[in-house]
CSV table of C-alpha atoms and ligand atoms in Angstrom, one decimal:
chain,number,residue,atom,x,y,z
A,1,MET,CA,31.7,10.8,2.5
A,2,ASP,CA,31.4,12.5,-0.8
A,3,ARG,CA,28.0,13.6,-2.5
A,4,SER,CA,27.2,14.9,-5.9
A,5,VAL,CA,24.5,17.3,-6.2
A,6,GLN,CA,22.8,18.1,-9.8
A,7,PRO,CA,21.6,21.5,-10.5
A,8,ALA,CA,18.0,22.0,-10.2
A,9,ARG,CA,15.1,24.0,-12.1
A,10,ARG,CA,13.1,25.3,-8.9
A,11,ILE,CA,12.2,24.3,-5.4
A,12,ALA,CA,8.8,23.2,-4.5
A,13,GLY,CA,7.0,21.3,-1.7
A,14,GLY,CA,7.2,21.1,2.2
A,15,VAL,CA,10.3,20.1,4.4
A,16,ARG,CA,10.2,18.7,8.0
A,17,LEU,CA,12.7,20.7,10.0
A,18,PRO,CA,14.8,19.2,12.6
A,19,GLY,CA,14.2,20.8,16.2
A,20,ASP,CA,16.2,23.8,16.9
A,21,LYS,CA,19.7,23.2,18.0
A,22,SER,CA,20.2,26.2,20.3
A,23,ILE,CA,16.7,25.6,22.2
A,24,SER,CA,17.4,21.8,22.3
A,25,HIS,CA,20.7,22.3,24.2
A,26,ARG,CA,19.0,24.7,26.8
A,27,TYR,CA,16.2,22.4,27.5
A,28,ALA,CA,18.6,19.6,28.0
A,29,LEU,CA,20.9,21.3,30.4
A,30,LEU,CA,18.1,23.1,32.5
A,31,GLY,CA,16.3,19.7,32.6
A,32,ALA,CA,19.4,18.1,34.0
A,33,VAL,CA,19.6,20.8,36.9
A,34,ALA,CA,15.8,21.2,37.6
A,35,GLU,CA,13.9,18.8,39.9
A,36,GLY,CA,11.6,15.8,38.6
A,37,GLU,CA,11.3,14.8,35.0
A,38,THR,CA,11.6,17.0,31.8
A,39,SER,CA,10.3,15.7,28.6
A,40,ILE,CA,11.6,17.0,25.4
A,41,ARG,CA,9.7,16.4,22.1
A,42,ASN,CA,11.4,17.3,18.8
A,43,TYR,CA,14.8,17.5,20.4
A,44,ALA,CA,17.3,18.3,17.7
A,45,PRO,CA,18.7,15.2,16.0
A,46,GLY,CA,22.1,16.3,15.1
A,47,ALA,CA,25.3,15.2,16.6
A,48,ASP,CA,25.8,18.4,18.6
A,49,CYS,CA,22.7,18.0,20.8
A,50,ALA,CA,23.6,14.2,21.2
A,51,SER,CA,27.1,15.6,22.7
A,52,THR,CA,25.1,17.7,25.3
A,53,LEU,CA,23.2,14.4,26.4
A,54,HIS,CA,26.2,12.2,26.4
A,55,CYS,CA,27.9,14.8,28.5
A,56,LEU,CA,25.0,14.9,30.9
A,57,GLU,CA,24.9,11.2,31.2
A,58,HIS,CA,28.5,11.0,32.3
A,59,LEU,CA,27.5,13.6,35.1
A,60,GLY,CA,25.0,11.1,36.4
A,61,VAL,CA,22.0,12.4,34.8
A,62,ALA,CA,19.4,9.9,33.5
A,63,THR,CA,18.1,10.4,29.9
A,64,ALA,CA,15.9,8.2,28.1
A,65,ARG,CA,14.3,8.1,24.6
A,66,ARG,CA,10.7,7.3,24.6
A,67,LYS,CA,8.8,6.4,21.5
A,68,VAL,CA,5.2,6.3,23.1
A,69,ASP,CA,3.5,8.9,25.1
A,70,SER,CA,2.9,7.1,28.4
A,71,GLU,CA,-0.1,9.2,29.0
A,72,THR,CA,-2.0,9.0,25.9
A,73,GLY,CA,-0.3,5.8,24.4
A,74,GLU,CA,0.1,7.8,21.0
A,75,PRO,CA,3.5,7.4,19.0
A,76,ALA,CA,5.7,10.3,20.1
A,77,GLU,CA,9.4,10.4,20.1
A,78,LYS,CA,10.8,12.3,23.0
A,79,ILE,CA,13.8,12.6,25.4
A,80,VAL,CA,13.0,12.3,29.0
A,81,ILE,CA,15.7,13.8,31.5
A,82,THR,CA,15.7,13.0,35.0
A,83,GLY,CA,16.9,16.2,36.8
A,84,ARG,CA,19.3,16.2,39.6
A,85,GLY,CA,18.3,19.6,41.3
A,86,LEU,CA,20.8,22.5,41.4
A,87,CYS,CA,24.6,21.3,41.9
A,88,GLY,CA,23.3,17.7,41.9
A,89,PHE,CA,25.8,16.4,39.1
A,90,LEU,CA,28.3,13.6,40.0
A,91,PRO,CA,31.8,13.8,39.1
A,92,ALA,CA,32.4,12.1,35.5
A,93,LYS,CA,34.9,9.4,35.3
A,94,ASP,CA,36.7,10.6,32.3
A,95,ALA,CA,37.0,13.6,30.2
A,96,LEU,CA,33.5,14.8,28.8
A,97,ASP,CA,33.4,15.3,25.1
A,98,ALA,CA,31.5,18.0,23.5
A,99,GLY,CA,32.4,16.8,20.1
A,100,ASN,CA,31.9,19.8,17.5
A,101,SER,CA,29.7,21.6,19.9
A,102,GLY,CA,30.8,25.1,20.9
A,103,SER,CA,27.1,25.6,22.7
A,104,THR,CA,27.8,22.3,24.7
A,105,ILE,CA,31.4,23.1,26.0
A,106,ARG,CA,30.6,26.8,26.9
A,107,MET,CA,27.3,26.3,28.3
A,108,LEU,CA,28.0,23.2,30.4
A,109,SER,CA,31.1,25.0,31.6
A,110,GLY,CA,28.7,27.4,33.4
A,111,LEU,CA,27.2,24.6,35.2
A,112,LEU,CA,30.4,22.7,35.8
A,113,ALA,CA,31.9,25.8,37.4
A,114,GLY,CA,29.4,25.6,40.2
A,115,HIS,CA,29.9,21.8,40.9
A,116,LEU,CA,32.3,21.0,43.9
A,117,PHE,CA,34.6,18.8,41.8
A,118,ARG,CA,37.1,18.8,39.1
A,119,SER,CA,36.0,18.2,35.4
A,120,VAL,CA,37.7,18.1,32.2
A,121,ILE,CA,35.8,19.0,29.0
A,122,THR,CA,37.0,18.8,25.5
A,123,GLY,CA,35.9,18.4,21.9
A,124,ASP,CA,37.0,17.1,18.3
A,125,GLN,CA,39.8,18.9,16.4
A,126,SER,CA,37.7,21.9,15.2
A,127,LEU,CA,36.4,22.6,19.0
A,128,GLN,CA,39.9,22.4,20.3
A,129,ARG,CA,40.7,25.4,17.9
A,130,ARG,CA,37.9,27.7,19.2
A,131,PRO,CA,38.5,30.5,21.9
A,132,MET,CA,37.5,29.7,25.4
A,133,LYS,CA,38.7,32.8,27.1
A,134,ARG,CA,35.3,34.2,26.8
A,135,VAL,CA,33.8,31.9,29.4
A,136,ILE,CA,36.9,31.1,31.5
A,137,GLU,CA,37.2,35.0,32.3
A,138,PRO,CA,33.6,35.5,33.8
A,139,LEU,CA,33.5,32.0,35.4
A,140,THR,CA,36.8,32.8,37.0
A,141,ARG,CA,35.6,36.0,38.4
A,142,MET,CA,32.6,34.0,40.0
A,143,GLY,CA,35.3,31.7,41.8
A,144,ALA,CA,35.7,28.8,39.5
A,145,THR,CA,39.4,27.8,38.7
A,146,ILE,CA,39.9,27.0,34.9
A,147,ARG,CA,42.9,25.8,33.3
A,148,ALA,CA,43.1,25.6,29.4
A,149,ARG,CA,45.5,24.6,26.7
A,150,GLU,CA,47.8,27.5,25.7
A,151,GLY,CA,45.8,30.1,24.0
A,152,ASN,CA,42.9,29.4,26.2
A,153,LEU,CA,42.0,26.6,24.0
A,154,PRO,CA,40.3,23.2,25.1
A,155,PRO,CA,40.5,20.9,26.8
A,156,LEU,CA,39.2,22.8,29.9
A,157,GLU,CA,40.0,21.6,33.2
A,158,ILE,CA,37.3,23.0,35.6
A,159,HIS,CA,37.6,23.1,39.5
A,160,GLY,CA,33.9,24.1,40.4
A,161,THR,CA,33.4,25.8,43.7
A,162,ARG,CA,30.6,27.6,45.5
A,163,LEU,CA,30.1,30.6,42.9
A,164,ARG,CA,29.3,34.2,43.8
A,165,GLY,CA,27.2,36.2,41.6
A,166,ILE,CA,28.7,39.0,39.5
A,167,ASP,CA,27.7,41.9,37.3
A,168,TYR,CA,29.2,41.2,34.1
A,169,PRO,CA,29.2,43.4,31.0
A,170,LEU,CA,29.8,41.0,27.9
A,171,PRO,CA,32.6,42.0,25.9
A,172,VAL,CA,31.5,39.8,22.9
A,173,ALA,CA,28.2,39.4,21.3
A,174,SER,CA,27.6,35.9,22.4
A,175,ALA,CA,24.6,34.0,23.2
A,176,GLN,CA,26.7,30.9,24.4
A,177,VAL,CA,28.8,33.2,26.8
A,178,LYS,CA,25.7,35.0,28.1
A,179,SER,CA,24.2,31.6,28.7
A,180,ALA,CA,27.2,30.1,30.4
A,181,VAL,CA,27.1,33.2,33.0
A,182,LEU,CA,23.5,32.9,33.5
A,183,LEU,CA,23.6,29.2,34.1
A,184,ALA,CA,26.4,29.5,36.5
A,185,GLY,CA,24.6,32.4,38.1
A,186,LEU,CA,21.7,29.8,38.7
A,187,LEU,CA,24.2,27.9,41.0
A,188,ALA,CA,25.7,31.0,42.6
A,189,GLU,CA,25.1,32.8,45.7
A,190,GLY,CA,23.2,36.2,45.3
A,191,GLN,CA,22.4,37.5,41.8
A,192,THR,CA,24.2,37.5,38.5
A,193,THR,CA,23.6,40.3,36.0
A,194,VAL,CA,24.8,40.1,32.5
A,195,THR,CA,24.8,43.2,30.1
A,196,GLU,CA,25.0,42.7,26.2
A,197,PRO,CA,26.5,44.8,23.9
A,198,VAL,CA,23.9,43.8,21.3
A,199,GLN,CA,20.9,41.8,21.8
A,200,THR,CA,21.8,38.1,21.1
A,201,ARG,CA,19.5,35.0,20.9
A,202,ASP,CA,17.4,34.9,24.2
A,203,HIS,CA,16.2,31.2,24.5
A,204,THR,CA,18.1,30.8,27.6
A,205,GLU,CA,16.3,33.7,29.3
A,206,ILE,CA,12.9,32.4,28.0
A,207,ALA,CA,13.6,28.7,29.1
A,208,LEU,CA,14.9,30.0,32.4
A,209,ALA,CA,11.7,31.7,33.3
A,210,HIS,CA,9.7,28.7,32.1
A,211,PHE,CA,11.6,26.3,34.4
A,212,GLY,CA,10.7,28.5,37.3
A,213,ALA,CA,14.1,30.6,37.9
A,214,GLU,CA,14.0,34.1,39.3
A,215,ILE,CA,15.0,36.0,36.3
A,216,GLU,CA,14.4,39.5,35.6
A,217,ARG,CA,14.9,41.3,32.1
A,218,LYS,CA,15.3,44.9,31.0
A,219,ARG,CA,16.4,45.0,27.3
A,220,ARG,CA,19.8,44.0,27.3
A,221,ILE,CA,20.3,43.4,30.7
A,222,THR,CA,19.5,40.2,32.5
A,223,THR,CA,19.6,39.1,36.2
A,224,VAL,CA,19.1,35.7,37.4
A,225,HIS,CA,18.9,35.0,41.2
A,226,GLY,CA,20.9,32.0,42.5
A,227,GLY,CA,19.6,29.2,44.2
A,228,THR,CA,16.0,29.0,43.3
A,229,PRO,CA,15.1,25.2,42.4
A,230,LEU,CA,13.9,24.7,39.0
A,231,LYS,CA,10.8,22.3,38.1
A,232,GLY,CA,11.0,19.7,35.4
A,233,GLN,CA,8.9,20.7,32.4
A,234,LYS,CA,6.9,19.1,29.4
A,235,LEU,CA,8.5,21.0,26.1
A,236,THR,CA,8.5,20.8,22.5
A,237,VAL,CA,11.1,22.2,20.6
A,238,PRO,CA,10.3,24.4,17.4
A,239,GLY,CA,11.7,23.8,14.0
A,240,ASP,CA,15.1,25.2,13.4
A,241,LEU,CA,14.9,28.5,11.4
A,242,SER,CA,18.8,28.3,11.0
A,243,SER,CA,18.4,24.9,9.1
A,244,ALA,CA,15.1,26.4,7.4
A,245,ALA,CA,17.5,29.1,6.1
A,246,PHE,CA,19.1,26.8,3.5
A,247,PHE,CA,15.7,25.7,2.2
A,248,LEU,CA,14.6,29.4,2.1
A,249,CYS,CA,17.4,30.5,0.3
A,250,ALA,CA,17.4,27.6,-2.1
A,251,ALA,CA,13.9,28.4,-3.0
A,252,LEU,CA,15.0,32.2,-3.5
A,253,LEU,CA,17.3,31.1,-6.2
A,254,PHE,CA,14.7,30.2,-8.6
A,255,PRO,CA,11.9,32.6,-9.8
A,256,ASP,CA,9.0,29.9,-9.7
A,257,SER,CA,9.7,28.2,-6.5
A,258,ASP,CA,7.1,27.6,-4.1
A,259,LEU,CA,7.8,26.1,-0.4
A,260,TYR,CA,6.1,25.7,2.9
A,261,LEU,CA,7.8,25.1,6.1
A,262,GLN,CA,5.8,24.1,9.2
A,263,ASP,CA,6.3,24.8,12.8
A,264,VAL,CA,9.4,27.1,12.6
A,265,GLY,CA,10.9,28.8,15.7
A,266,LEU,CA,10.3,32.5,15.1
A,267,ASN,CA,11.7,33.9,18.2
A,268,PRO,CA,12.3,37.7,17.3
A,269,THR,CA,15.9,37.3,18.3
A,270,ARG,CA,16.3,34.9,15.3
A,271,THR,CA,14.1,36.3,12.7
A,272,ALA,CA,16.8,39.0,11.3
A,273,LEU,CA,16.9,36.4,8.5
A,274,LEU,CA,13.5,36.8,7.5
A,275,ASP,CA,13.6,40.8,7.7
A,276,PHE,CA,16.9,40.6,5.6
A,277,LEU,CA,15.6,38.5,2.9
A,278,SER,CA,12.3,40.6,2.8
A,279,SER,CA,14.7,43.9,2.6
A,280,MET,CA,16.1,42.3,-0.6
A,281,GLY,CA,12.6,41.8,-2.0
A,282,ALA,CA,12.0,38.1,-1.0
A,283,GLN,CA,8.2,37.2,-0.4
A,284,ILE,CA,8.0,35.2,2.5
A,285,LYS,CA,4.6,35.0,4.6
A,286,VAL,CA,4.3,33.9,8.3
A,287,LEU,CA,1.3,32.0,9.0
A,288,ASN,CA,-0.5,30.2,11.9
A,289,LEU,CA,1.7,32.2,14.5
A,290,GLY,CA,1.4,30.4,17.9
A,291,GLU,CA,3.6,29.9,21.0
A,292,SER,CA,5.4,27.0,22.6
A,293,SER,CA,6.9,27.2,25.9
A,294,GLY,CA,7.5,31.0,25.6
A,295,GLU,CA,8.9,30.6,22.0
A,296,LEU,CA,7.1,31.9,19.0
A,297,ILE,CA,6.4,29.5,16.2
A,298,GLY,CA,4.7,29.6,12.9
A,299,ASP,CA,4.7,28.4,9.3
A,300,LEU,CA,6.8,29.8,6.6
A,301,HIS,CA,5.7,30.0,2.9
A,302,VAL,CA,8.0,31.5,0.4
A,303,ILE,CA,7.9,32.4,-3.4
A,304,GLY,CA,10.8,32.6,-5.8
A,305,GLY,CA,11.6,35.8,-7.3
A,306,ARG,CA,14.6,38.2,-8.2
A,307,LEU,CA,16.5,39.7,-5.3
A,308,ARG,CA,18.3,43.2,-5.0
A,309,GLY,CA,21.2,42.3,-2.8
A,310,GLY,CA,22.2,43.9,0.5
A,311,GLN,CA,24.7,44.7,3.2
A,312,ILE,CA,25.2,43.0,6.6
A,313,ASP,CA,27.2,45.0,9.2
A,314,GLY,CA,26.9,46.2,12.9
A,315,GLU,CA,24.1,44.8,15.2
A,316,MET,CA,23.0,42.7,12.2
A,317,VAL,CA,25.9,40.5,12.2
A,318,ALA,CA,25.2,38.7,15.6
A,319,ALA,CA,21.6,38.2,14.7
A,320,LEU,CA,22.5,36.6,11.2
A,321,ILE,CA,25.9,35.0,12.2
A,322,ASP,CA,24.7,31.2,11.5
A,323,GLU,CA,23.0,32.3,8.2
A,324,ILE,CA,25.9,34.3,6.5
A,325,PRO,CA,27.3,31.1,4.7
A,326,VAL,CA,24.1,30.5,2.7
A,327,LEU,CA,23.3,34.2,2.4
A,328,ALA,CA,26.8,34.5,0.7
A,329,VAL,CA,25.8,31.8,-1.8
A,330,LEU,CA,22.5,33.7,-2.4
A,331,GLY,CA,24.4,36.9,-2.7
A,332,THR,CA,25.8,35.6,-5.9
A,333,GLN,CA,22.5,35.4,-7.8
A,334,THR,CA,21.1,38.8,-6.4
A,335,GLU,CA,21.0,42.0,-8.7
A,336,ASP,CA,23.5,43.8,-6.4
A,337,GLY,CA,25.5,41.2,-4.6
A,338,LEU,CA,26.2,41.0,-0.9
A,339,ILE,CA,28.7,42.8,1.3
A,340,VAL,CA,29.5,41.5,5.0
A,341,ARG,CA,31.5,43.6,7.4
A,342,GLY,CA,32.3,43.7,11.1
A,343,ALA,CA,31.9,39.7,11.1
A,344,GLU,CA,35.4,38.5,12.2
A,345,GLU,CA,33.3,36.3,14.6
A,346,LEU,CA,32.8,34.1,11.5
A,347,ARG,CA,36.6,33.2,11.6
A,348,LEU,CA,36.1,31.5,15.1
A,349,LYS,CA,33.1,29.2,14.2
A,350,GLU,CA,33.4,25.3,13.4
A,351,SER,CA,35.6,26.6,10.3
A,352,ASP,CA,37.0,30.0,9.5
A,353,ARG,CA,33.8,30.7,7.8
A,354,ILE,CA,35.2,33.7,5.9
A,355,ALA,CA,37.9,31.6,4.3
A,356,THR,CA,35.9,28.6,3.6
A,357,VAL,CA,33.0,30.5,2.0
A,358,ALA,CA,35.4,32.6,-0.3
A,359,GLU,CA,37.3,29.3,-1.0
A,360,ASN,CA,34.3,27.4,-2.2
A,361,LEU,CA,32.8,30.2,-4.1
A,362,LYS,CA,36.1,30.5,-5.8
A,363,ARG,CA,36.1,26.8,-6.7
A,364,MET,CA,32.7,27.6,-8.3
A,365,GLY,CA,34.3,30.3,-10.5
A,366,ALA,CA,32.8,33.2,-8.5
A,367,LYS,CA,34.6,36.6,-7.6
A,368,VAL,CA,34.8,37.2,-4.0
A,369,GLU,CA,36.7,40.1,-2.3
A,370,VAL,CA,37.8,38.9,1.3
A,371,PHE,CA,38.5,41.2,4.1
A,372,PRO,CA,39.6,40.5,7.7
A,373,ASP,CA,36.0,40.9,8.9
A,374,GLY,CA,33.8,39.8,6.0
A,375,PHE,CA,33.6,39.7,2.4
A,376,ALA,CA,32.2,41.5,-0.8
A,377,ILE,CA,30.3,39.3,-3.4
A,378,SER,CA,29.0,40.7,-6.6
A,379,GLY,CA,25.7,39.9,-7.8
A,380,ARG,CA,24.4,38.1,-11.2
A,381,GLN,CA,27.4,35.6,-11.1
A,382,SER,CA,27.3,32.3,-12.8
A,383,LEU,CA,28.5,29.5,-10.9
A,384,SER,CA,30.0,26.3,-12.2
A,385,GLY,CA,29.7,22.9,-10.8
A,386,ALA,CA,32.9,22.0,-8.8
A,387,GLU,CA,34.7,19.9,-6.3
A,388,LEU,CA,33.6,21.7,-3.1
A,389,ASP,CA,34.4,20.6,0.7
A,390,SER,CA,32.8,21.0,3.9
A,391,PHE,CA,36.0,21.8,5.7
A,392,GLY,CA,34.3,19.6,8.5
A,393,ASP,CA,31.5,22.4,8.9
A,394,HIS,CA,27.7,21.7,8.8
A,395,ARG,CA,26.9,25.1,7.8
A,396,ILE,CA,29.3,25.3,4.9
A,397,VAL,CA,28.3,21.9,3.3
A,398,MET,CA,24.6,22.7,3.5
A,399,ALA,CA,25.2,26.3,2.0
A,400,PHE,CA,27.2,24.6,-0.8
A,401,ALA,CA,24.7,22.1,-1.5
A,402,VAL,CA,22.3,24.9,-2.1
A,403,ALA,CA,25.0,26.5,-4.2
A,404,ALA,CA,25.2,23.4,-6.5
A,405,LEU,CA,21.7,23.7,-7.3
A,406,VAL,CA,22.1,26.9,-9.3
A,407,ALA,CA,25.4,25.9,-10.8
A,408,LYS,CA,26.0,24.7,-14.3
A,409,GLY,CA,26.9,20.9,-14.3
A,410,GLU,CA,27.3,18.5,-11.4
A,411,SER,CA,29.0,19.4,-8.1
A,412,ARG,CA,30.6,17.2,-5.7
A,413,LEU,CA,30.7,17.8,-1.9
A,414,HIS,CA,33.4,16.2,-0.1
A,415,ASN,CA,33.2,15.3,3.6
A,416,SER,CA,29.4,15.9,3.3
A,417,GLU,CA,28.7,14.1,6.5
A,418,ALA,CA,29.6,17.2,8.3
A,419,ALA,CA,25.8,18.2,7.7
A,420,THR,CA,24.8,15.5,10.6
A,421,VAL,CA,26.1,17.9,13.3
A,422,SER,CA,22.8,19.8,13.0
A,423,PHE,CA,20.7,18.2,10.4
A,424,PRO,CA,20.9,14.4,9.5
A,425,GLY,CA,18.9,13.8,6.6
A,426,PHE,CA,19.5,17.2,5.2
A,427,PHE,CA,20.4,15.9,1.6
A,428,GLU,CA,17.4,13.4,1.3
A,429,GLN,CA,15.1,16.6,2.1
A,430,LEU,CA,16.9,18.8,-0.3
A,431,GLU,CA,16.4,16.2,-2.9
A,432,ARG,CA,12.6,15.9,-2.3
A,433,ILE,CA,12.0,19.8,-3.0
A,434,ALA,CA,14.3,20.2,-5.9
A,435,GLU,CA,12.7,19.8,-9.0
A,436,ARG,CA,15.0,18.9,-12.2
B,501,S3P,C1,24.4,29.7,19.7
B,501,S3P,C2,25.0,31.1,19.6
B,501,S3P,C3,25.9,31.5,18.5
B,501,S3P,C4,25.6,30.7,17.3
B,501,S3P,C5,25.7,29.3,17.6
B,501,S3P,C6,24.8,28.9,18.7
B,501,S3P,C7,23.6,29.5,20.9
B,501,S3P,O1,27.2,31.4,18.9
B,501,S3P,O2,26.7,30.8,16.3
B,501,S3P,O3,25.4,28.4,16.4
B,501,S3P,O4,22.8,28.5,20.7
B,501,S3P,O5,23.7,30.2,21.8
B,501,S3P,P1,28.1,32.6,19.6
B,501,S3P,O6,27.4,32.6,21.1
B,501,S3P,O7,29.6,32.1,19.6
B,501,S3P,O8,27.8,33.8,19.0
């Protein structure tokens, strides 16, 4: 589907954010192996988290969408999952379809490895190009047998077994891989320890503790003890900071923007975005800090203004990985531009995000220098409205809808439906706050 986006003058108002995608996947997966019911409010509405629910349904997990709170009678949209307990999945009749979702295939593989049957899990064309060696390797060490297509690509055929705990130093900074190993560890005999090269998002660790798992954490080292039953929970998913990033960056493109975002997830392993924007001179206030099921939440108030520019490298890369496409767009409008290095992982996302960011920026007339592990974008560039593409990647299409706001003339975004992977309704929300 094609969409046109017109330039804007400023961004003002407030936006209702979808539930956090990362947290939603984890709540669903843990609810499925817990005992009793888990109810989840504000479950992420995008296709990725629906893929997780569909896979779980095919494994015998009952899920229901309730529109009314059964206790209070109040309207409340929530997902209710009836857990099957540890190792309680039933074999699926067909291959499981993770759609576009790397989180689903990788994290669910951790659970499937501990079930005593054969499963096949695959996904769409983009997912079938994404590397799976990173989960195959530790899960094989734990005892599972996993076959993949040449190059360690999906579909994965997983022969689950009674797993044994391992001590695993993660070779890549990946929260999905860390989570796959911890989830497998939950079903394994003995203890499983994961050591991260750099800290990545810790939603799995927080949720495991909340569901009653035996888990110990010491900085970048996490140990989970296998076999402890989990208890179903009542949970509310915070607003997605990575979705908020598009609106924050849109606001920062215009000097007199004024934007308020409510109930945003502010887990410190995700807020590098706010620190980075502030380091460039952005005025972002955090208000009404609170907590929800162990996750920090709060409101954000951002005022537009000129930004200096900056560099993303080293440990910052993992912490900002999903926000880099929209930061690249913002970089063109800063005083000094944006340099990203050490970010080869970007090439392994839903699209090769180094190539797709550079391609769309070039179509808008911007100058970009591309490296194998990043790019350099000079500041104070003027962008022209152009024919842009999502390249099937939700974060690319949303980043370039933001770019179109500051361009001269109309832009057309091809294959814009990619946004529904994490944010159905994104374009409508963007239109509501874009003043012309
Ligand atoms: C995610 C981890 C990151 C991130 C992805 C979601 C998660 O991927 O890019 O959007 O929910 O754990 P990697 O684990 O591949 O870095």
